[in-house]
Short mmCIF file of C-alpha atoms in Angstrom, two decimals:
data_model
loop_
_atom_site.label_atom_id
_atom_site.label_comp_id
_atom_site.label_asym_id
_atom_site.label_seq_id
_atom_site.Cartn_x
_atom_site.Cartn_y
_atom_site.Cartn_z
CA MET A 1 130.68 83.21 85.82
CA LEU A 2 127.79 85.49 86.76
CA GLY A 3 128.22 88.96 88.21
CA ARG A 4 126.00 90.70 90.66
CA GLY A 5 122.74 92.21 89.51
CA THR A 6 119.07 91.41 89.16
CA SER A 7 116.76 88.89 90.74
CA PRO A 8 116.48 85.17 89.89
CA VAL A 9 113.02 85.84 88.51
CA ARG A 10 114.49 88.13 85.85
CA ALA A 11 117.73 86.23 85.62
CA PHE A 12 116.17 82.95 84.60
CA GLY A 13 112.77 83.96 83.30
CA TRP A 14 111.15 81.03 85.09
CA VAL A 15 112.23 80.38 88.65
CA TRP A 16 109.63 79.14 91.08
CA VAL A 17 110.06 81.96 93.56
CA GLY A 18 108.80 84.22 90.78
CA MET A 19 105.57 82.25 90.71
CA LEU A 20 105.14 82.78 94.43
CA VAL A 21 105.80 86.50 94.58
CA GLY A 22 104.51 87.75 91.17
CA CYS A 23 136.41 76.33 99.39
CA GLY A 24 137.50 73.15 98.09
CA GLY A 25 135.49 69.99 98.66
CA GLY A 26 136.09 67.62 101.54
CA ASP A 27 135.56 63.90 101.83
CA PRO A 28 131.96 62.77 102.38
CA GLU A 29 131.01 62.49 106.04
CA PRO A 30 128.63 59.81 107.31
CA ILE A 31 125.64 60.91 109.36
CA SER A 32 126.19 60.90 113.11
CA GLN A 33 123.34 60.51 115.54
CA GLY A 34 122.12 63.36 117.75
CA GLY A 35 124.40 65.73 119.59
CA ALA A 36 124.57 69.46 120.08
CA GLY A 37 124.61 71.48 116.91
CA GLN A 38 123.49 68.55 114.79
CA VAL A 39 121.65 69.52 111.62
CA SER A 40 117.92 68.79 111.60
CA LEU A 41 117.37 66.29 108.80
CA PRO A 42 114.36 66.30 106.46
CA VAL A 43 111.21 64.75 107.82
CA HIS A 44 111.03 62.38 104.84
CA GLU A 45 114.36 60.67 105.45
CA PRO A 46 114.75 57.89 102.84
CA VAL A 47 116.13 54.42 103.30
CA SER A 48 119.46 54.59 101.47
CA ASP A 49 122.65 52.61 101.54
CA THR A 50 124.61 55.82 102.17
CA ALA A 51 123.69 59.19 103.65
CA GLY A 52 126.06 61.88 104.79
CA TYR A 53 127.57 65.30 104.22
CA VAL A 54 130.08 66.88 101.89
CA ARG A 55 131.86 69.87 103.40
CA VAL A 56 132.27 72.90 101.14
CA GLY A 57 134.01 75.64 103.09
CA ASP A 58 131.55 76.74 105.77
CA ALA A 59 128.69 74.82 104.16
CA ARG A 60 127.67 71.19 104.56
CA LEU A 61 125.71 69.47 101.81
CA TYR A 62 123.46 66.60 102.81
CA TYR A 63 123.30 63.73 100.31
CA THR A 64 121.69 60.33 99.93
CA ALA A 65 122.94 57.60 97.59
CA PHE A 66 121.39 54.44 96.19
CA GLY A 67 122.47 51.54 94.02
CA SER A 68 125.62 50.78 92.08
CA GLY A 69 126.99 51.58 88.66
CA PRO A 70 128.16 54.74 86.90
CA PRO A 71 127.38 57.82 89.05
CA LEU A 72 124.25 59.87 88.36
CA LEU A 73 123.97 63.12 90.36
CA VAL A 74 120.42 64.49 90.66
CA VAL A 75 120.04 68.27 91.01
CA HIS A 76 116.63 69.37 92.27
CA GLY A 77 114.70 72.46 91.23
CA GLY A 78 113.83 75.60 93.13
CA PRO A 79 115.62 77.56 94.29
CA GLY A 80 114.50 76.92 97.82
CA LEU A 81 113.32 73.32 97.51
CA ASP A 82 115.14 70.13 98.51
CA GLN A 83 115.63 66.65 97.10
CA ALA A 84 112.46 65.09 98.54
CA TYR A 85 110.07 65.80 95.65
CA MET A 86 112.40 64.05 93.19
CA ARG A 87 112.23 60.84 95.15
CA PRO A 88 111.31 58.08 94.56
CA TRP A 89 111.08 58.78 90.83
CA PHE A 90 114.74 58.13 90.08
CA ASP A 91 115.38 55.49 92.74
CA GLU A 92 114.45 52.75 90.29
CA LEU A 93 117.54 53.60 88.25
CA GLN A 94 119.74 52.25 91.03
CA ASP A 95 120.13 48.93 89.19
CA VAL A 96 121.98 50.73 86.37
CA ALA A 97 123.53 53.72 88.19
CA ARG A 98 124.78 55.00 91.50
CA VAL A 99 121.99 57.53 92.08
CA VAL A 100 123.04 60.42 94.33
CA TYR A 101 120.71 63.21 95.49
CA TYR A 102 121.73 66.24 97.50
CA ASP A 103 119.99 69.17 99.16
CA GLN A 104 121.21 72.51 97.84
CA ARG A 105 122.77 74.81 100.41
CA GLY A 106 120.35 76.16 102.98
CA THR A 107 117.62 73.56 102.32
CA GLY A 108 116.72 70.13 103.67
CA GLY A 109 119.64 68.71 105.60
CA SER A 110 122.20 71.11 104.10
CA THR A 111 123.60 74.19 105.79
CA ALA A 112 125.38 77.37 104.71
CA PRO A 113 126.10 80.79 106.21
CA ARG A 114 123.19 83.14 105.56
CA THR A 115 125.14 85.62 103.49
CA ALA A 116 124.97 86.71 99.87
CA ALA A 117 128.51 85.42 99.35
CA ALA A 118 127.70 81.94 100.66
CA LEU A 119 124.44 81.80 98.70
CA HIS A 120 125.83 83.18 95.44
CA PHE A 121 124.91 81.40 92.20
CA ASP A 122 128.55 80.48 91.60
CA GLN A 123 128.59 78.63 94.91
CA PHE A 124 125.60 76.53 93.87
CA VAL A 125 127.39 75.56 90.66
CA GLY A 126 130.67 75.00 92.49
CA ASP A 127 128.94 72.64 94.91
CA ILE A 128 128.44 70.17 92.06
CA GLU A 129 132.19 70.09 91.42
CA ARG A 130 132.92 69.76 95.15
CA ILE A 131 130.58 66.78 95.35
CA ARG A 132 132.32 65.17 92.35
CA GLN A 133 135.70 65.63 94.01
CA ALA A 134 134.51 64.33 97.37
CA MET A 135 132.95 61.25 95.79
CA GLY A 136 136.08 60.54 93.78
CA TRP A 137 134.31 60.47 90.43
CA GLU A 138 136.43 60.94 87.34
CA ARG A 139 133.33 61.48 85.21
CA PHE A 140 129.62 61.31 85.93
CA THR A 141 126.17 61.99 84.49
CA LEU A 142 124.33 65.08 85.72
CA LEU A 143 120.52 65.24 85.88
CA GLY A 144 118.87 68.58 86.55
CA HIS A 145 115.20 69.50 86.87
CA SER A 146 113.90 73.04 86.24
CA TRP A 147 116.24 75.41 88.13
CA GLY A 148 118.50 72.38 88.55
CA GLY A 149 118.75 72.29 84.76
CA ILE A 150 120.23 75.80 84.79
CA LEU A 151 122.78 74.69 87.37
CA ALA A 152 123.62 71.67 85.20
CA VAL A 153 124.16 73.81 82.09
CA ALA A 154 126.30 76.23 84.10
CA TYR A 155 128.40 73.32 85.35
CA ALA A 156 128.79 71.97 81.82
CA ARG A 157 130.08 75.36 80.68
CA GLU A 158 132.87 75.18 83.26
CA HIS A 159 133.55 71.46 83.69
CA GLY A 160 132.21 69.74 80.59
CA SER A 161 135.14 67.32 80.46
CA ARG A 162 133.95 65.82 83.75
CA LEU A 163 130.55 64.89 82.34
CA ALA A 164 129.77 61.58 80.66
CA GLY A 165 126.31 62.93 79.92
CA MET A 166 123.63 65.38 80.99
CA VAL A 167 119.86 64.96 81.39
CA LEU A 168 117.76 68.13 81.49
CA VAL A 169 114.19 67.57 82.65
CA SER A 170 111.88 70.56 82.10
CA PRO A 171 114.88 72.91 82.29
CA ALA A 172 114.60 76.63 82.84
CA GLU A 173 115.69 78.77 79.91
CA PRO A 174 119.38 79.74 79.66
CA GLY A 175 118.40 83.24 78.54
CA THR A 176 115.36 85.40 77.84
CA GLN A 177 114.34 84.50 74.29
CA PHE A 178 111.21 82.70 75.50
CA ALA A 179 110.65 84.55 78.80
CA ALA A 180 107.61 86.52 77.63
CA LEU A 181 105.95 83.40 76.23
CA ALA A 182 106.62 81.49 79.47
CA ALA A 183 105.12 84.30 81.55
CA GLU A 184 102.04 84.42 79.31
CA ARG A 185 101.46 80.68 79.57
CA SER A 186 101.92 80.80 83.32
CA ARG A 187 99.23 83.48 83.59
CA GLU A 188 96.91 81.50 81.33
CA ALA A 189 97.31 78.43 83.53
CA ARG A 190 96.10 80.23 86.65
CA SER A 191 92.43 80.69 87.31
CA ALA A 192 91.01 83.56 89.33
CA GLU A 193 90.31 81.04 92.08
CA THR A 194 93.97 79.95 92.10
CA GLN A 195 95.14 83.55 92.24
CA ALA A 196 92.80 84.27 95.14
CA ARG A 197 93.98 81.21 97.05
CA LEU A 198 97.62 82.17 96.53
CA GLY A 199 96.94 85.71 97.72
CA GLU A 200 95.29 84.37 100.85
CA LEU A 201 98.21 82.05 101.64
CA LEU A 202 100.88 84.64 100.92
CA ALA A 203 99.17 87.12 103.24
CA SER A 204 98.87 84.62 106.09
CA ASP A 205 100.84 84.66 109.33
CA GLY A 206 101.83 81.07 108.64
CA TYR A 207 103.65 82.07 105.48
CA ALA A 208 105.38 84.98 107.22
CA GLN A 209 106.57 82.61 109.94
CA GLY A 210 107.69 79.94 107.48
CA GLU A 211 105.29 77.27 108.73
CA PRO A 212 105.96 74.09 106.70
CA ALA A 213 102.27 73.29 106.17
CA VAL A 214 101.53 76.74 104.73
CA VAL A 215 104.63 76.98 102.54
CA SER A 216 104.00 73.43 101.30
CA GLU A 217 100.42 74.34 100.41
CA ILE A 218 101.64 77.31 98.36
CA PHE A 219 103.93 75.08 96.34
CA LYS A 220 101.10 72.61 95.79
CA VAL A 221 98.77 75.33 94.53
CA VAL A 222 101.44 76.75 92.22
CA PHE A 223 102.77 73.48 90.87
CA ALA A 224 99.29 72.06 90.24
CA THR A 225 98.92 74.70 87.51
CA THR A 226 102.04 73.40 85.75
CA LEU A 227 100.80 69.82 85.33
CA ALA A 228 98.89 68.32 82.42
CA ASP A 229 96.29 67.24 85.00
CA SER A 230 96.26 69.29 88.20
CA ALA A 231 94.86 66.29 90.09
CA ASP A 232 98.29 64.67 89.76
CA ILE A 233 99.76 67.11 92.29
CA GLY A 234 99.31 64.42 94.93
CA LEU A 235 102.00 62.36 93.21
CA LEU A 236 104.69 64.79 94.35
CA ASP A 237 106.14 64.88 97.86
CA LEU A 238 105.80 68.58 98.58
CA GLU A 239 105.57 68.28 102.37
CA LEU A 240 108.56 70.51 103.01
CA SER A 241 110.90 69.98 105.92
CA GLU A 242 111.03 72.67 108.59
CA THR A 243 114.48 73.78 107.40
CA THR A 244 113.41 74.12 103.77
CA ALA A 245 110.19 75.96 104.61
CA ARG A 246 111.87 78.32 107.07
CA ASN A 247 114.87 79.13 104.87
CA ARG A 248 113.25 79.24 101.44
CA GLU A 249 112.63 82.98 101.28
CA GLU A 250 115.98 83.92 102.79
CA VAL A 251 117.87 81.55 100.48
CA THR A 252 116.20 82.94 97.37
CA GLY A 253 116.47 86.52 98.58
CA LEU A 254 120.22 86.28 99.18
CA LEU A 255 120.73 84.28 96.01
CA GLN A 256 119.12 86.97 93.89
CA GLN A 257 121.61 89.55 95.13
CA GLY A 258 124.41 87.83 93.23
CA MET A 259 122.74 87.20 89.89
CA VAL A 260 122.59 88.97 86.57
CA GLN A 261 120.84 88.15 83.35
CA PRO A 262 122.42 85.10 81.69
CA GLU A 263 122.27 84.97 77.93
CA TRP A 264 123.87 81.63 77.22
CA TRP A 265 122.19 80.78 73.92
CA PRO A 266 125.27 81.76 71.86
CA GLU A 267 127.52 79.66 74.13
CA LEU A 268 125.55 76.42 73.94
CA ARG A 269 127.34 75.33 70.75
CA SER A 270 130.52 74.99 72.78
CA ILE A 271 128.92 72.48 75.19
CA THR A 272 129.58 69.13 73.53
CA VAL A 273 128.36 66.92 76.39
CA PRO A 274 125.82 64.32 75.16
CA THR A 275 122.53 65.70 76.46
CA LEU A 276 119.01 64.32 76.77
CA VAL A 277 116.30 66.98 77.10
CA ILE A 278 112.91 65.78 78.39
CA HIS A 279 110.00 68.21 78.21
CA GLY A 280 106.23 68.01 78.53
CA ARG A 281 103.93 69.72 76.04
CA HIS A 282 101.77 71.11 78.87
CA ASP A 283 104.68 72.75 80.69
CA PRO A 284 104.26 76.54 80.95
CA LEU A 285 107.93 76.59 80.03
CA PRO A 286 107.44 76.54 76.25
CA ILE A 287 108.18 73.35 74.36
CA GLU A 288 109.61 75.69 71.73
CA MET A 289 112.32 76.63 74.23
CA ALA A 290 113.19 72.98 74.84
CA GLU A 291 113.37 72.41 71.09
CA ALA A 292 115.73 75.35 70.67
CA LEU A 293 117.83 74.15 73.60
CA ALA A 294 118.25 70.63 72.23
CA ASP A 295 119.01 72.01 68.76
CA SER A 296 121.63 74.39 70.15
CA LEU A 297 123.55 71.65 71.98
CA PRO A 298 125.70 69.65 69.51
CA GLY A 299 125.04 66.46 71.47
CA GLY A 300 121.43 67.29 72.34
CA ARG A 301 118.30 65.25 71.74
CA LEU A 302 114.75 66.17 72.78
CA VAL A 303 112.05 63.82 74.01
CA ARG A 304 108.62 65.47 73.79
CA LEU A 305 106.03 64.10 76.19
CA ARG A 306 102.43 64.53 75.10
CA ASP A 307 100.76 64.00 78.48
CA SER A 308 103.13 65.85 80.81
CA GLY A 309 103.64 69.31 82.23
CA HIS A 310 106.54 70.48 84.38
CA PHE A 311 107.02 67.22 86.31
CA PRO A 312 107.17 64.51 83.62
CA PHE A 313 108.97 62.03 85.89
CA ALA A 314 105.78 61.92 88.00
CA GLU A 315 103.27 62.37 85.16
CA GLU A 316 104.75 59.81 82.72
CA PRO A 317 107.24 57.92 84.88
CA GLU A 318 107.56 54.85 82.69
CA VAL A 319 108.47 56.85 79.60
CA VAL A 320 110.95 59.03 81.47
CA ALA A 321 112.63 56.05 83.13
CA ARG A 322 112.88 54.23 79.80
CA GLU A 323 114.45 57.21 78.07
CA ILE A 324 116.97 57.80 80.85
CA ARG A 325 117.88 54.12 80.99
CA SER A 326 118.52 54.11 77.27
CA PHE A 327 120.60 57.27 77.56
CA LEU A 328 122.69 55.84 80.40
CA ALA A 329 123.25 52.64 78.42
CA MET A 330 124.57 54.69 75.50
CA ARG A 331 126.93 56.52 77.81
CA ALA A 332 128.20 53.21 79.19
CA ASP A 333 128.83 51.83 75.68
CA PRO A 334 130.89 54.31 73.61
CA ARG A 335 130.11 52.33 70.45
CA ARG A 336 126.51 53.46 70.63
CA ALA A 337 125.54 56.92 69.43
CA LEU A 338 122.65 59.22 70.22
CA PRO A 339 119.76 58.73 67.80
CA GLU A 340 119.46 61.34 65.09
CA LYS A 341 117.58 64.46 66.14
#
């Protein structure tokens, strides 16, 4: 897949850590209560009909599941975040899908050895396949946001036959064609006041010690600049769990040791999975990149959102839910085809 090399900032052009700093699968395990060595769960534990772990070698992946219907696996962004900020935006799909979220290794309720081998990019991609195996899904739909979109595309390259469909929401670029433009728009979105506030937070003892309140505040300041209206930042649950806040820097630091520059644009033509790309016009990730991505995927279609930035599911939730519902319905009925691009 990917060899060892440069950092995730360079590797993906737009990974959130860059904004801050400038093996087989087992059966799912239900959650047990208390006990020595028990993993500390996220502070924002949802009400779900199923919550548990999937074992992947020495790692355990915490998941929550809602609803019934064809499986939809939600892959959060980051790296170094957890599933919380994507809830409850996709919970309402539980009447048409079995919606499953999971925390990537080292975040939220998930665990993994703190080594470069355990936190290698290939492991993050492989976790998706291990979850599929553990859940017993023959085929499923994969939804990835931002960095999660890169993981989804990487999975499709390796296991496309297992996918009924793919939804990419504000995905990171699978190459570097638009990296300079993304960096420029990111700089333009940040005021001098924002830069000063970030500098203050990053230099604080609280950040060095991984205090959840401080790390959460950094993400709020950063992500506010990626929205169509920065006041909407309150719509996102960015109150990080202690595990996520404490491990974020180590997870991303070890992850970057095993990454090189992907240039997947030429390979996208071979990914025939029906794909819905959703992208906001105010996203610092260029809409031109999303257009090129959808055009490069034989089964791709782009939905452009006029009033959204990088978190369209929070900024225009009704539109996003409607588009995903329609897409899932088409996947459930093989007689229906994707609309013309």
